[in-house]
Short mmCIF file of N, CA and C in Angstrom, two decimals:
data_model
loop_
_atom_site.label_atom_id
_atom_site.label_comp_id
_atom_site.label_asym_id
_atom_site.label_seq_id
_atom_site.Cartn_x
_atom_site.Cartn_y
_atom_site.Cartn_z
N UNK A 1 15.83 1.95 13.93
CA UNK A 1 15.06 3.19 13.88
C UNK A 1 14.16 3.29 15.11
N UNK A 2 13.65 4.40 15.53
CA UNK A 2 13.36 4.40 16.75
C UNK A 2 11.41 4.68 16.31
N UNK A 3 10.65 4.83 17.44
CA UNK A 3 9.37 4.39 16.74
C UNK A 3 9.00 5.68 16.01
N UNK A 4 9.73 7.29 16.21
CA UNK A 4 9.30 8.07 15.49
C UNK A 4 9.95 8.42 14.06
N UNK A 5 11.13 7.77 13.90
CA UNK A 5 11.99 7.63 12.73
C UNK A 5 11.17 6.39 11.67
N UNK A 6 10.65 5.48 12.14
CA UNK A 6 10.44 4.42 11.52
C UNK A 6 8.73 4.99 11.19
N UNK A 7 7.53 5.93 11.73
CA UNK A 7 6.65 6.29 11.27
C UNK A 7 6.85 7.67 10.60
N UNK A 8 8.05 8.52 10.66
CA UNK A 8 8.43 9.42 9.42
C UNK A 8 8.63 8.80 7.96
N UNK A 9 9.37 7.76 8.34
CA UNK A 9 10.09 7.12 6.92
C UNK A 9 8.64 6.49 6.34
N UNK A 10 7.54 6.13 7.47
CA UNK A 10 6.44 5.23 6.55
C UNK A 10 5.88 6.44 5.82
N UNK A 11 5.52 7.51 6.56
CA UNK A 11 4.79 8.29 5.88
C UNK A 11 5.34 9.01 4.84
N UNK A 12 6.90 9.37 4.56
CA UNK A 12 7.67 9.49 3.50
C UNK A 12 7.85 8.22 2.37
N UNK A 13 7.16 6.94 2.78
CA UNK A 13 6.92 5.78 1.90
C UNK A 13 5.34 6.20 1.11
N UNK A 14 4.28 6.68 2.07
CA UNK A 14 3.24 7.13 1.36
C UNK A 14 3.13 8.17 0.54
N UNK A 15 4.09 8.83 0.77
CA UNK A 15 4.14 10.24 -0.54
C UNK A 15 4.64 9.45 -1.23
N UNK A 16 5.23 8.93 -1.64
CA UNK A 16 5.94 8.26 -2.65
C UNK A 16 4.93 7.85 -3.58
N UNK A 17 4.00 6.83 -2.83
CA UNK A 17 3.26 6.06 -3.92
C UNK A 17 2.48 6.98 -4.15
N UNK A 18 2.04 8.22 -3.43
CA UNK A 18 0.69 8.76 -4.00
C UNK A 18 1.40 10.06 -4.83
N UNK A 19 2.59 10.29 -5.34
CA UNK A 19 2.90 10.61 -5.91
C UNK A 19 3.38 10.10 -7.35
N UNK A 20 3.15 8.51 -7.26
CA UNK A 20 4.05 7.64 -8.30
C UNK A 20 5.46 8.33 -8.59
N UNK A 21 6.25 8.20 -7.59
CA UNK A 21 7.68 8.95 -7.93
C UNK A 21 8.29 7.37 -7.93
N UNK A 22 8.10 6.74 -8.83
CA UNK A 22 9.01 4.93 -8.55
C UNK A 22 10.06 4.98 -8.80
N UNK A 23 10.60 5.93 -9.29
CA UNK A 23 12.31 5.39 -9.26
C UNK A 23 12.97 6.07 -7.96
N UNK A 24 11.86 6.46 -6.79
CA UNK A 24 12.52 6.71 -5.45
C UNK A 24 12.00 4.96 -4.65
N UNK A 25 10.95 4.37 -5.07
CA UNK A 25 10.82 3.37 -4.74
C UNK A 25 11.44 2.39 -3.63
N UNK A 26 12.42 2.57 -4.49
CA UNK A 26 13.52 1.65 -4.09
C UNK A 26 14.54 2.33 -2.53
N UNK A 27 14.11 3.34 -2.20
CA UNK A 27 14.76 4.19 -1.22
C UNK A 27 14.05 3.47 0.15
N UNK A 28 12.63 3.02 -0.17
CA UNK A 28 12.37 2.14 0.49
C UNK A 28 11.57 0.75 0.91
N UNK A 29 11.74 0.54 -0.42
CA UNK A 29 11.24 -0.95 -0.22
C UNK A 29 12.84 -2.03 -0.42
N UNK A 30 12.30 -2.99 -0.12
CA UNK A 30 13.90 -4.42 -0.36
C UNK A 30 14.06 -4.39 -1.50
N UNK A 31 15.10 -4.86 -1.99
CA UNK A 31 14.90 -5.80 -3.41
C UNK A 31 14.34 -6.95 -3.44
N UNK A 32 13.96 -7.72 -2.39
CA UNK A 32 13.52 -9.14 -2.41
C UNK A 32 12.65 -9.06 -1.56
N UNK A 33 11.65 -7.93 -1.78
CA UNK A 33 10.35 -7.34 -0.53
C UNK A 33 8.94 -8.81 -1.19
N UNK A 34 8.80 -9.16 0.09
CA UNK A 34 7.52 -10.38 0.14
C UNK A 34 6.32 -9.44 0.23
N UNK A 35 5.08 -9.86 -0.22
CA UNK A 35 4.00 -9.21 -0.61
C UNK A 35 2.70 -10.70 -0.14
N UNK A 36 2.47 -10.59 1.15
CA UNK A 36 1.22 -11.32 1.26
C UNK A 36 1.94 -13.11 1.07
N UNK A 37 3.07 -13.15 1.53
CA UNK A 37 3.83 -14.57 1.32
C UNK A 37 4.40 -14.89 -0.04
N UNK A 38 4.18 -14.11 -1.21
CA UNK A 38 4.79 -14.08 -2.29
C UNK A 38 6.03 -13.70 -2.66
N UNK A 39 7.06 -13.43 -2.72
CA UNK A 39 8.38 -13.24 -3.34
C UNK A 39 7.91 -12.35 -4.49
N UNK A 40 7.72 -11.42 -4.50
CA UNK A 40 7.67 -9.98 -5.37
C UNK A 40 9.25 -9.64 -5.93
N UNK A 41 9.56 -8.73 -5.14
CA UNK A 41 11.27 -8.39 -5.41
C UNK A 41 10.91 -6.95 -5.68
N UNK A 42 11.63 -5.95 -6.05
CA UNK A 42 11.35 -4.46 -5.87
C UNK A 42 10.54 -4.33 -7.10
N UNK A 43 10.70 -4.89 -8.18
CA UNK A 43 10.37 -5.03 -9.42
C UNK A 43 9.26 -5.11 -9.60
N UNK A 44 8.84 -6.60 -8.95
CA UNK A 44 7.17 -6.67 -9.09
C UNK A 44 6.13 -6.21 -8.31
N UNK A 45 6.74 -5.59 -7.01
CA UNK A 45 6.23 -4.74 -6.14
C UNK A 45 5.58 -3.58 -6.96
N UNK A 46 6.77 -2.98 -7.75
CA UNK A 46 6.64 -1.40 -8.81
C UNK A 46 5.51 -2.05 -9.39
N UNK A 47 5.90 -3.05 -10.21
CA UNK A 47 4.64 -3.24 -10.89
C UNK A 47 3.18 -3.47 -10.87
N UNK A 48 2.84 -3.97 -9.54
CA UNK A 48 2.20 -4.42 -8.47
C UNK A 48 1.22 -2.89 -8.51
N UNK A 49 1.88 -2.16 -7.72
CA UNK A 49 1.78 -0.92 -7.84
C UNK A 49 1.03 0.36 -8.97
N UNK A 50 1.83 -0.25 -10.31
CA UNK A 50 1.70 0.59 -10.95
C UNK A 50 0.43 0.30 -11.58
N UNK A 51 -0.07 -1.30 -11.77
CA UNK A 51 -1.16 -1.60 -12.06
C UNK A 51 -2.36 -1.09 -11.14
N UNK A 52 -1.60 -1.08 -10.04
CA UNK A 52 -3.15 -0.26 -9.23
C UNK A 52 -3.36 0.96 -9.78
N UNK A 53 -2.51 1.41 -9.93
CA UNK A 53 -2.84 3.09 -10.36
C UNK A 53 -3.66 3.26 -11.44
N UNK A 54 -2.91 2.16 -12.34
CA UNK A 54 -3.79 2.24 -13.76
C UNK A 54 -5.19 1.38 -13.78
N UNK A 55 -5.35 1.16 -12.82
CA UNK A 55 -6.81 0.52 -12.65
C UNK A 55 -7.72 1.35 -12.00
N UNK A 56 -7.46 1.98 -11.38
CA UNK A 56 -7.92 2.82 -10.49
C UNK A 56 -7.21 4.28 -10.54
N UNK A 57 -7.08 5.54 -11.47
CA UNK A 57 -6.54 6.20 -11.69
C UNK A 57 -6.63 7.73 -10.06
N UNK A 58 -7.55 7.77 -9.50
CA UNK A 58 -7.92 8.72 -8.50
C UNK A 58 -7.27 8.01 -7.37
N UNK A 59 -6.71 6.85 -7.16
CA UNK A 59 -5.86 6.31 -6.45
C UNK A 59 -5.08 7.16 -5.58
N UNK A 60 -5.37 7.34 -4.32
CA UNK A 60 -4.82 8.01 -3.17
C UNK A 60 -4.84 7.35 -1.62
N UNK A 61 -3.36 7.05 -1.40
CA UNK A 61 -3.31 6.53 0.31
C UNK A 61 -3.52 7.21 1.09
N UNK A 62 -4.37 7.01 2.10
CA UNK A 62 -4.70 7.69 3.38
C UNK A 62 -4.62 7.25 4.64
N UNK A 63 -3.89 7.87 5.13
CA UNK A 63 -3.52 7.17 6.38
C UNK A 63 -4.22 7.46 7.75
N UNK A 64 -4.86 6.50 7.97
CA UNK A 64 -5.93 6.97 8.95
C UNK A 64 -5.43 6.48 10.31
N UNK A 65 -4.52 5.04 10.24
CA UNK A 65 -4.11 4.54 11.72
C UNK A 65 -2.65 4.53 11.66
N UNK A 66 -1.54 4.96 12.83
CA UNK A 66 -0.63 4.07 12.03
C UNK A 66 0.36 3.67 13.61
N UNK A 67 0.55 2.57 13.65
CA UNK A 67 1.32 1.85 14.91
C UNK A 67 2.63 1.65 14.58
N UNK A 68 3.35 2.16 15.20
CA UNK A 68 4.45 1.89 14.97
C UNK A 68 5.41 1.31 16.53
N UNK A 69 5.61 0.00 16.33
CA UNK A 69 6.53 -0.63 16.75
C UNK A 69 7.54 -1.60 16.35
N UNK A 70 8.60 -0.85 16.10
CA UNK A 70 9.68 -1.03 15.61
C UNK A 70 10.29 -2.61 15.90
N UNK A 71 10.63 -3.51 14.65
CA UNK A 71 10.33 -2.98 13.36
C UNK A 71 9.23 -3.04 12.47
N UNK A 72 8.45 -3.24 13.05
CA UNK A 72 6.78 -3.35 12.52
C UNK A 72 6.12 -1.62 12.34
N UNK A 73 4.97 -2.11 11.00
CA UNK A 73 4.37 -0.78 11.08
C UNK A 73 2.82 -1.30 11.22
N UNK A 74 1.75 -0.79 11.62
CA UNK A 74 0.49 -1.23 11.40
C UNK A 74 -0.15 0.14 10.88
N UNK A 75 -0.92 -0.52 9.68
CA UNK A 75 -1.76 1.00 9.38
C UNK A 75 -3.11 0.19 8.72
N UNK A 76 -3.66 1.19 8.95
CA UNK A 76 -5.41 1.48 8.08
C UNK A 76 -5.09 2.39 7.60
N UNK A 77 -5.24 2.31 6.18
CA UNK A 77 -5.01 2.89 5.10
C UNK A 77 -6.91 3.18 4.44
N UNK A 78 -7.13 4.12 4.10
CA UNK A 78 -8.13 4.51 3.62
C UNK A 78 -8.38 5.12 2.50
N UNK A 79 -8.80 4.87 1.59
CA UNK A 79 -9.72 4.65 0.05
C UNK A 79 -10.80 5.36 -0.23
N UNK A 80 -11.14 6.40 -1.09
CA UNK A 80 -12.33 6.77 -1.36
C UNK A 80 -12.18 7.15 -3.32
N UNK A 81 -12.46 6.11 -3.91
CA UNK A 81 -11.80 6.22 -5.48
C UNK A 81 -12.87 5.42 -6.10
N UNK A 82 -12.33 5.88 -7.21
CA UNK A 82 -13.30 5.25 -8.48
C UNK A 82 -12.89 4.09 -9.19
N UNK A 83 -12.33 2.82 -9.09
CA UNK A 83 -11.52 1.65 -10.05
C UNK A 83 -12.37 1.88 -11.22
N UNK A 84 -12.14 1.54 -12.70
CA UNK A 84 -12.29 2.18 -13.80
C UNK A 84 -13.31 0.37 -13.96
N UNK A 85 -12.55 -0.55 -13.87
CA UNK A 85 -13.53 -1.67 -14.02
C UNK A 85 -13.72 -2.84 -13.06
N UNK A 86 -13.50 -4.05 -13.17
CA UNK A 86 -13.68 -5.25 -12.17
C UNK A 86 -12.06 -4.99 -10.98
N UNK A 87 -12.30 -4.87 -9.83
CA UNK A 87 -11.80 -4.62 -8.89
C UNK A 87 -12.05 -5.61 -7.58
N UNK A 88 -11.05 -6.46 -7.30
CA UNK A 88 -11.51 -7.71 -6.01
C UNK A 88 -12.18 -8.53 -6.93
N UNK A 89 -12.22 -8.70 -7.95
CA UNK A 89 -13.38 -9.74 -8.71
C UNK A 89 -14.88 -8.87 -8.84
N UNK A 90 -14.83 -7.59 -8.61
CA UNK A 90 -16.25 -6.85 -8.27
C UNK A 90 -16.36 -6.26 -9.30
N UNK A 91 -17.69 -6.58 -10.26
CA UNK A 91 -18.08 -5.40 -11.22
C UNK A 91 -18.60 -3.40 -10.46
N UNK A 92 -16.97 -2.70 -10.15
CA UNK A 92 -17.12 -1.93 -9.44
C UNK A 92 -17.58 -0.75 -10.87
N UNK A 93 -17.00 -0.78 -11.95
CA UNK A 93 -16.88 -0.16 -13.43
C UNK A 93 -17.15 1.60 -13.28
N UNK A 94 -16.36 1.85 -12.17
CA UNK A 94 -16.22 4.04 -12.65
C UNK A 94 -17.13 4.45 -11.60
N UNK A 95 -17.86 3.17 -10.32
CA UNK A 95 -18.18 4.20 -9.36
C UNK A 95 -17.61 4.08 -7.99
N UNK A 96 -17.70 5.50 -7.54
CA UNK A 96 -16.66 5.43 -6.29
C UNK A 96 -17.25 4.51 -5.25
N UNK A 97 -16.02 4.28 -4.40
CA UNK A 97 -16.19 3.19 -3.40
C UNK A 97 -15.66 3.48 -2.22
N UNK A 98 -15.78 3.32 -1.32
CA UNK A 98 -14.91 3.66 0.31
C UNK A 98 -14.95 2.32 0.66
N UNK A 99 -13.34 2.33 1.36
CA UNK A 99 -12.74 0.87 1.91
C UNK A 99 -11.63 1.52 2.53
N UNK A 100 -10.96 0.33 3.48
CA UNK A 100 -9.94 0.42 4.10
C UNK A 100 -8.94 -0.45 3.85
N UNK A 101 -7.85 -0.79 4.26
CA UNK A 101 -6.87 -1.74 3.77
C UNK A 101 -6.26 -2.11 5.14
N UNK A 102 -5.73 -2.77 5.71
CA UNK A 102 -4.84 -3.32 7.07
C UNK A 102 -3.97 -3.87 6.45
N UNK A 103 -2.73 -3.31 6.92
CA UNK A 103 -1.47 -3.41 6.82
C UNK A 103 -0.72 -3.56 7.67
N UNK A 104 0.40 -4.20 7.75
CA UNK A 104 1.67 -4.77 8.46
C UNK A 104 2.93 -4.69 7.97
N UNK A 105 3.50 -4.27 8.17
CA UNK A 105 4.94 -3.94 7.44
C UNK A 105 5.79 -4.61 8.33
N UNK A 106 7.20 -5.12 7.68
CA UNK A 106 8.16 -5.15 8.66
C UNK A 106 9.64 -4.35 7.97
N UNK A 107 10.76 -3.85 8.87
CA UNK A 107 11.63 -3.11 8.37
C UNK A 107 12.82 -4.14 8.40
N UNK A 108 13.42 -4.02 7.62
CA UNK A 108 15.10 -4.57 7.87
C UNK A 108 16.16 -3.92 7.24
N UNK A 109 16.77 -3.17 7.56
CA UNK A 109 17.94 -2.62 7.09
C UNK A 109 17.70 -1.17 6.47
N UNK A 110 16.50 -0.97 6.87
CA UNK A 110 15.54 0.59 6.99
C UNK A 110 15.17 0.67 5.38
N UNK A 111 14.33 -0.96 5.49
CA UNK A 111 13.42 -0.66 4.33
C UNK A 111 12.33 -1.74 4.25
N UNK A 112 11.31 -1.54 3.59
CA UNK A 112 10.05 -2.61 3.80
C UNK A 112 10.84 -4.03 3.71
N UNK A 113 11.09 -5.15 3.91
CA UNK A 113 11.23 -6.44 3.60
C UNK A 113 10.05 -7.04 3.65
N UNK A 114 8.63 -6.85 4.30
CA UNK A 114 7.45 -7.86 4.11
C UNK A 114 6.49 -7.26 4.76
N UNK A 115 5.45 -7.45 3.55
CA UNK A 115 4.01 -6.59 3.77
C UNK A 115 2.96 -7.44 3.81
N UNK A 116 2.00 -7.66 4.89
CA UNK A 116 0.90 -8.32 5.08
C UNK A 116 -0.48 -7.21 4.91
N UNK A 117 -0.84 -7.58 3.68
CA UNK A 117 -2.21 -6.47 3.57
C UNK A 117 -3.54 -7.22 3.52
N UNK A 118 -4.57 -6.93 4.24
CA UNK A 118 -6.06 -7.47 3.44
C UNK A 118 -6.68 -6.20 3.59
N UNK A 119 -7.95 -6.03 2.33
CA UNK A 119 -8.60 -5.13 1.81
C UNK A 119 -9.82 -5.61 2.22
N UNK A 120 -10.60 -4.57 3.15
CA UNK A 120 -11.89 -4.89 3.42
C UNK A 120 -12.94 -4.92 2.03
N UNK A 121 -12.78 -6.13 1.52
CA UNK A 121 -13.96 -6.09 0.39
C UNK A 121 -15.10 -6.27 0.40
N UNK A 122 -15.97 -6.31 1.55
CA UNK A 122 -17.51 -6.56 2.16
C UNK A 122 -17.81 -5.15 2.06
N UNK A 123 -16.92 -4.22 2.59
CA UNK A 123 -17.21 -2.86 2.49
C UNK A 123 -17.77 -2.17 1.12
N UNK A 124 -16.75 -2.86 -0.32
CA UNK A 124 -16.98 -2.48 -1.04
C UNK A 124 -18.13 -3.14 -1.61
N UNK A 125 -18.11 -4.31 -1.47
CA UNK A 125 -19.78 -5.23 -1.80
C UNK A 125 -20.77 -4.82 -1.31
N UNK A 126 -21.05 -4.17 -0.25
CA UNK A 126 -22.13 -3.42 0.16
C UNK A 126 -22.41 -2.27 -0.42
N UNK A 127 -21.64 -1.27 -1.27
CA UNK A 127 -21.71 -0.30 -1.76
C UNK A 127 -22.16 -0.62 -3.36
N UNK A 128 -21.88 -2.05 -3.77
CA UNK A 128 -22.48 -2.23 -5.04
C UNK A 128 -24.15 -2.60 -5.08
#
């Protein structure tokens, strides 16, 4: 994919989740997609996923950076939501928070195979 094909398809990966459409999911993530050095698989990725939502119901990706060099993606992803209770280990409990997320993607066969994320959580500790 070339670097503007491969940041269409990411940002057609972010409607996805902020739509929860998961049974398109799989259009682009692996079946055996790694998550932070873990072995997920498409499965526990969804699930992965779906628990965020339900923890955090106002849950919306925002894409504030996004690098694309193929087959890598880099993004800052941006957050402004309410998690309903303990979030990062943080008694956050129903008030909103602003954070960012850094991300790394890599593509293989024109779909996520491995995602390196950390969540700025100082950001959100300062807001408690």
């Amino acid at each position: 994919m070339t670097r503007t094909d491969l940041s269409d398809f990411y940002r057609d990966y972010i409607a996805c989740l902020n739509k929860q459409d998961w049974p398109k999911l799989g259009q682009f993530v692996d079946d055996e997609v790694i998550h932070n050095g873990r072995r997920l698989g498409l499965s526990g990725y969804r699930k992965m996923l779906e628990r965020d939502f339900a923890e955090i119901p106002d849950l919306y990706f925002n894409v504030q950076m996004l690098i694309s060099d193929p087959p890598y993606i880099a993004s800052r992803l941006a957050f402004d939501c309410a998690p309903k209770e303990r979030f990062l280990g943080l008694p956050v409990n129903g008030r909103r928070v602003s954070f960012a997320e850094n991300v790394i993607y890599e593509f293989g066969d024109k779909k996520i195979v491995e995602v390196w994320s950390v969540i700025d959580k100082a950001a959100i500790e300062a807001q408690l």
